[in-house]
JSON list of C-alpha atoms in Angstrom, two decimals:
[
{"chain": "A", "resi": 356, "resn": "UNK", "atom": "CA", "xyz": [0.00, 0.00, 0.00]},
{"chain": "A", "resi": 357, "resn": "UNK", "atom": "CA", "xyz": [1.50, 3.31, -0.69]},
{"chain": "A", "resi": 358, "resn": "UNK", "atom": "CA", "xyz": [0.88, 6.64, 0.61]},
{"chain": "A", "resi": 359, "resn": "UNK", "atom": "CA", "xyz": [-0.84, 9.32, -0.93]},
{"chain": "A", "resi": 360, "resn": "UNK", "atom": "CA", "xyz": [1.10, 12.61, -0.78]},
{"chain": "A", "resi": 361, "resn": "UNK", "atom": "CA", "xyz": [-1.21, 15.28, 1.13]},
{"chain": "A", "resi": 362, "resn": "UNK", "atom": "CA", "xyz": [-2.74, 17.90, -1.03]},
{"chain": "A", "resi": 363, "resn": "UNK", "atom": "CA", "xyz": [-1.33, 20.80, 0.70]},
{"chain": "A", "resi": 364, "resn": "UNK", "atom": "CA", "xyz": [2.58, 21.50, 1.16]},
{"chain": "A", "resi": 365, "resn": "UNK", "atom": "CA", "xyz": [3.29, 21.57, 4.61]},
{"chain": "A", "resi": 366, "resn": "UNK", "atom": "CA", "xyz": [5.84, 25.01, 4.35]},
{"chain": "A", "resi": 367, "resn": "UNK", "atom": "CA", "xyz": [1.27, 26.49, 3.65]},
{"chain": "A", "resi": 368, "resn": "UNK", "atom": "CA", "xyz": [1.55, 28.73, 6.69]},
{"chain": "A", "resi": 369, "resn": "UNK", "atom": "CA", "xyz": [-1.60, 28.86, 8.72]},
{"chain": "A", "resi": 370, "resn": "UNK", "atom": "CA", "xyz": [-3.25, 26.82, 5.97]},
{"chain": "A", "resi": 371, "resn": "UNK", "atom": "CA", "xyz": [-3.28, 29.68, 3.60]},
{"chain": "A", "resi": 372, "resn": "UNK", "atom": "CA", "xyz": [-1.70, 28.79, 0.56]},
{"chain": "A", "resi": 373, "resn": "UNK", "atom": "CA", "xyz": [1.46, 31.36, -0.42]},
{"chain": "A", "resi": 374, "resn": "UNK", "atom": "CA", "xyz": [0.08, 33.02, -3.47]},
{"chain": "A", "resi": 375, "resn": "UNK", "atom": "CA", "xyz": [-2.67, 33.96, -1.02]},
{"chain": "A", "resi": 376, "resn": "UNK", "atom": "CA", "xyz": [-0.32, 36.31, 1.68]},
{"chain": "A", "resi": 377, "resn": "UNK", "atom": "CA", "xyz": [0.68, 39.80, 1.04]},
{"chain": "A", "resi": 378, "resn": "UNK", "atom": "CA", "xyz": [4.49, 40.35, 0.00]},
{"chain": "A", "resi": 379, "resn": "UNK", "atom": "CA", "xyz": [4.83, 42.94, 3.14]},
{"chain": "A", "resi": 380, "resn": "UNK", "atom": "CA", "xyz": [4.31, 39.35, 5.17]},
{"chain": "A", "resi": 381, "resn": "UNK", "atom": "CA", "xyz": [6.23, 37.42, 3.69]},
{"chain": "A", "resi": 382, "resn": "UNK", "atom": "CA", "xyz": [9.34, 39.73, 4.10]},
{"chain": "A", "resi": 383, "resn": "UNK", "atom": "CA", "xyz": [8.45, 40.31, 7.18]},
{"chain": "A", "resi": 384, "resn": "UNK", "atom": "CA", "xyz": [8.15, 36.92, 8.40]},
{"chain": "A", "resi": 385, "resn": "UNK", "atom": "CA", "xyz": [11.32, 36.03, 6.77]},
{"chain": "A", "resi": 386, "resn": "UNK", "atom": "CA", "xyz": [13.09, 38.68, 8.47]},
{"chain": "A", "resi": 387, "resn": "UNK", "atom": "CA", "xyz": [11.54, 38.13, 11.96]},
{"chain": "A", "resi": 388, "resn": "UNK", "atom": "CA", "xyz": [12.86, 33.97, 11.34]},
{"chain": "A", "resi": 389, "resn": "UNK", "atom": "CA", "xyz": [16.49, 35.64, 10.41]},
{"chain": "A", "resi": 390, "resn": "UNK", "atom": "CA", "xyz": [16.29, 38.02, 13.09]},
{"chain": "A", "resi": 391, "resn": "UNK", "atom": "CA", "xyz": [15.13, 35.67, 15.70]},
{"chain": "A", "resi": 392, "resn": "UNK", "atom": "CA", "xyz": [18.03, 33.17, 14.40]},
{"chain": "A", "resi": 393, "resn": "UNK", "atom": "CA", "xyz": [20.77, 35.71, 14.90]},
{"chain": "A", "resi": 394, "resn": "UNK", "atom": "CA", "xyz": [19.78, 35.94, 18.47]},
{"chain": "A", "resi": 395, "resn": "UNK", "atom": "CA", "xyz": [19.47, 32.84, 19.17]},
{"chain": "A", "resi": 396, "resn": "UNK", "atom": "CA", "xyz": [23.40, 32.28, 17.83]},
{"chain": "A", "resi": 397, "resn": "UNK", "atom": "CA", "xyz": [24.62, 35.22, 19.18]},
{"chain": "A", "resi": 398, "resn": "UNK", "atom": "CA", "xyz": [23.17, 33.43, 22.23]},
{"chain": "A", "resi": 399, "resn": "UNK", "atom": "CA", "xyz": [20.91, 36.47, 23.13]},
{"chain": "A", "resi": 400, "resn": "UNK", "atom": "CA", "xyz": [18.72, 33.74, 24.52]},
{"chain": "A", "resi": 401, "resn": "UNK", "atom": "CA", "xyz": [20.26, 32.67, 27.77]},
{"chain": "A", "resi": 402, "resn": "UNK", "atom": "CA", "xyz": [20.82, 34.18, 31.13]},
{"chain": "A", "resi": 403, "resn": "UNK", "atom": "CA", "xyz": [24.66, 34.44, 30.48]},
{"chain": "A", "resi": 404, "resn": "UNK", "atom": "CA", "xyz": [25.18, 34.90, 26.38]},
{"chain": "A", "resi": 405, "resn": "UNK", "atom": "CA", "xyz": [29.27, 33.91, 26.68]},
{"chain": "A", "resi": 406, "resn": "UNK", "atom": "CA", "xyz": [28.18, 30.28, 27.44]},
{"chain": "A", "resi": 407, "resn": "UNK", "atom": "CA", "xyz": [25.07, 29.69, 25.65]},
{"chain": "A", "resi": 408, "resn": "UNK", "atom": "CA", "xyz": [25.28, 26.19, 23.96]},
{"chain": "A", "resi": 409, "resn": "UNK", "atom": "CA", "xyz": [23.95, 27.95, 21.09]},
{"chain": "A", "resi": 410, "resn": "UNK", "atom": "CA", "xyz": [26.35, 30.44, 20.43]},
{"chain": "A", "resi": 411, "resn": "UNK", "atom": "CA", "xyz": [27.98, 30.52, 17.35]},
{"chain": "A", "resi": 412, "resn": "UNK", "atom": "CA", "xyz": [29.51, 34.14, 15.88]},
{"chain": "A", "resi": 413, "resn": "UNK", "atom": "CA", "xyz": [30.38, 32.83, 12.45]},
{"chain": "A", "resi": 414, "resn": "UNK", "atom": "CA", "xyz": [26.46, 31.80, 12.08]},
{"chain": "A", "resi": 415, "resn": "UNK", "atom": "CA", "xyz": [25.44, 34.50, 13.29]},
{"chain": "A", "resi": 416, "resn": "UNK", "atom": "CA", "xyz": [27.44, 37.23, 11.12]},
{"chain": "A", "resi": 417, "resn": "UNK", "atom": "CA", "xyz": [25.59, 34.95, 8.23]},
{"chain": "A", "resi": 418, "resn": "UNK", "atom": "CA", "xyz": [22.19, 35.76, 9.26]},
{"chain": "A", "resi": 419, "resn": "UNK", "atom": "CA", "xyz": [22.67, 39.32, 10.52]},
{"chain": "A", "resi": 420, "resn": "UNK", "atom": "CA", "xyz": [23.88, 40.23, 6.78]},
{"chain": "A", "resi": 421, "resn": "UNK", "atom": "CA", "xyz": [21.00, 38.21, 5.33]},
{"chain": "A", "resi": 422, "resn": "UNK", "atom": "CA", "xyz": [18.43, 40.38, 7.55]},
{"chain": "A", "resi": 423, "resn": "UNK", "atom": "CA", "xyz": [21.03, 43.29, 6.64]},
{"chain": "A", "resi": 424, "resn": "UNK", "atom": "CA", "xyz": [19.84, 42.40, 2.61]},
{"chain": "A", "resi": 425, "resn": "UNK", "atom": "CA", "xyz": [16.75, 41.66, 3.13]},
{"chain": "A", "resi": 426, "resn": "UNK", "atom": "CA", "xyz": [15.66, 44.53, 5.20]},
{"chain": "A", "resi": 427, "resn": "UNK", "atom": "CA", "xyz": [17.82, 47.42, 3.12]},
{"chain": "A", "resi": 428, "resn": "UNK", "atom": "CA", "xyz": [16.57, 46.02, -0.01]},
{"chain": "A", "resi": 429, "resn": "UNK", "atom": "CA", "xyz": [12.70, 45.66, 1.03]},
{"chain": "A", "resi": 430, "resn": "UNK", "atom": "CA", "xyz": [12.32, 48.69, 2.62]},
{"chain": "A", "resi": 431, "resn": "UNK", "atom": "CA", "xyz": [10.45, 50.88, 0.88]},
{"chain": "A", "resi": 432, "resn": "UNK", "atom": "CA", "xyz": [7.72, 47.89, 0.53]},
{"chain": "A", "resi": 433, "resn": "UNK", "atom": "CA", "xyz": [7.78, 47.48, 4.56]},
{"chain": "A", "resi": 434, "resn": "UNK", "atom": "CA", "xyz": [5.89, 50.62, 5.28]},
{"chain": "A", "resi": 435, "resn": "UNK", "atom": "CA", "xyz": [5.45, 51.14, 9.14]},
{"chain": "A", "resi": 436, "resn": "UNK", "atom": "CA", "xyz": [7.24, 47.53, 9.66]},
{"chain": "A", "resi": 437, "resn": "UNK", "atom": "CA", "xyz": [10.90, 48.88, 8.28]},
{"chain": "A", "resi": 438, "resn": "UNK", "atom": "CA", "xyz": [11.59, 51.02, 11.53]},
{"chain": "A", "resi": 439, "resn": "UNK", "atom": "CA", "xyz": [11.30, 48.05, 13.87]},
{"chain": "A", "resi": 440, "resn": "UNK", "atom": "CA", "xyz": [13.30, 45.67, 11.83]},
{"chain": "A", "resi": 441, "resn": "UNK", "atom": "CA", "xyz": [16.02, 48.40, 11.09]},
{"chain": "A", "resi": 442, "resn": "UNK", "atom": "CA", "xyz": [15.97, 48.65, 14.64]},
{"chain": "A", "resi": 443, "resn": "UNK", "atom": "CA", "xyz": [16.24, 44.83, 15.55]},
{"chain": "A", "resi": 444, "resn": "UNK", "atom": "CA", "xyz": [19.13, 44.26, 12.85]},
{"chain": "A", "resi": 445, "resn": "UNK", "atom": "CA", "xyz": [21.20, 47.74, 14.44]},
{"chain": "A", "resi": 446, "resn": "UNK", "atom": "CA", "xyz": [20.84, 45.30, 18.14]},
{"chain": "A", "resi": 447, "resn": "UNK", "atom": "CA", "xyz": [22.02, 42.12, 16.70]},
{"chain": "A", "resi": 448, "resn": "UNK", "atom": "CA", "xyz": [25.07, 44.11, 14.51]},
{"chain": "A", "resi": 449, "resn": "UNK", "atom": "CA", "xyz": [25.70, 45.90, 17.80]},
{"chain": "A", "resi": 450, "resn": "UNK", "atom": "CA", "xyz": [25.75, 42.77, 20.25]},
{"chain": "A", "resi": 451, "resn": "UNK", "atom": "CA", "xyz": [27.80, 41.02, 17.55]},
{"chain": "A", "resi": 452, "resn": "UNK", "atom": "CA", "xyz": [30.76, 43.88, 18.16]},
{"chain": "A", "resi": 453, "resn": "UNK", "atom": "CA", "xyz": [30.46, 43.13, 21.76]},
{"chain": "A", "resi": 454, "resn": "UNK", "atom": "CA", "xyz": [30.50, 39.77, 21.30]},
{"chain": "A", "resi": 455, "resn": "UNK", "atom": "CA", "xyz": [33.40, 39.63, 19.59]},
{"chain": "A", "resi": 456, "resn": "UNK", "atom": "CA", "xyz": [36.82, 39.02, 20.76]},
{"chain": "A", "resi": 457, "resn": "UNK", "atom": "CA", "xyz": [38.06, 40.88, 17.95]},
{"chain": "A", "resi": 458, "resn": "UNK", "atom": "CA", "xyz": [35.64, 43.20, 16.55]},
{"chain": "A", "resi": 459, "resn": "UNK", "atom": "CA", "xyz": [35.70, 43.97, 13.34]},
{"chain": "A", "resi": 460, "resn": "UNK", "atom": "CA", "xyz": [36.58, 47.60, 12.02]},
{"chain": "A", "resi": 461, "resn": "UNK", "atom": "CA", "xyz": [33.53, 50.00, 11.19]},
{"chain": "A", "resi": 462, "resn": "UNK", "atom": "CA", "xyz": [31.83, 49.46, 8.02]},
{"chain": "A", "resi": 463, "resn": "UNK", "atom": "CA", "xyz": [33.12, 45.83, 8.36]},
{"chain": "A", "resi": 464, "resn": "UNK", "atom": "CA", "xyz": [30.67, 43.93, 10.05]},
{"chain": "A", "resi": 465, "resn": "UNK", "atom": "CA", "xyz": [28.01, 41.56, 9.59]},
{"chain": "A", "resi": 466, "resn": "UNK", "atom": "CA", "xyz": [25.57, 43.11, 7.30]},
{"chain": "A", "resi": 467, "resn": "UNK", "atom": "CA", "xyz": [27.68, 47.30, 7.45]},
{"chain": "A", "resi": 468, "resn": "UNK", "atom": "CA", "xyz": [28.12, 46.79, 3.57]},
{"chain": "A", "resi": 469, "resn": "UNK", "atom": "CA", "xyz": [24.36, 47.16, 3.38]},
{"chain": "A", "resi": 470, "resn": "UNK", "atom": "CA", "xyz": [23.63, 49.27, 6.40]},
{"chain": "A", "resi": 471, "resn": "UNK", "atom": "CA", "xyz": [26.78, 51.19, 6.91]},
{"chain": "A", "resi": 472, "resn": "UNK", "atom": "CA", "xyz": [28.76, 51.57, 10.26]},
{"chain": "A", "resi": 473, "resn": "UNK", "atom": "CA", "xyz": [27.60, 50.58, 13.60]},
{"chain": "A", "resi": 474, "resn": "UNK", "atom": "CA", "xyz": [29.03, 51.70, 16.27]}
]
């Protein structure tokens, strides 16, 4: 007997089907996954960051400059959402320098090519 694949893919969020959610939520939901991913590997998630399990810096400078991308290049389409993620991505870029045993030059950090310095 073999199974019948379901009729719906299961990435459908909240059984709507994609074609079906506005493009503002979409970016935003992909940015709030990236942004909620950097924290979690900068290890913004535990009582004492330095010895979260979770941390990894090198993961996390990936994901800050794909919010970095995402958010600089979708911006004019965010309307009133854009402030709130600028202002997420600035924290993570910030608690990455901070993070970091050697931090990396102005305008060289994860994601500065797209947002310039953080300081």
């Amino acid at each position: 007997m073999s199974e019948q694949p379901s009729e719906q893919p299961p990435y459908s969020p909240d059984d709507r089907h994609l074609a079906e959610i506005p493009s503002v939520e979409v970016i935003s939901r992909a940015a709030v996954m990236l942004l909620s991913a950097g924290a979690e590997r900068l290890g913004l998630a535990d009582a004492d960051p330095a010895t979260s399990p979770h941390r990894d810096l090198d993961e996390a400078r990936r994901l800050i400059t794909a919010l970095a991308g995402l958010v600089t290049a979708s911006a004019e389409y965010l309307g009133l959402h854009a402030g709130p993620l600028r202002d997420g991505l600035q924290s993570l870029q910030k608690a990455f320098r901070e993070a970091s045993a050697v931090p990396d030059e102005p305008g060289q950090g994860p994601g500065e090519k797209y947002t310039g310095p953080v300081y």
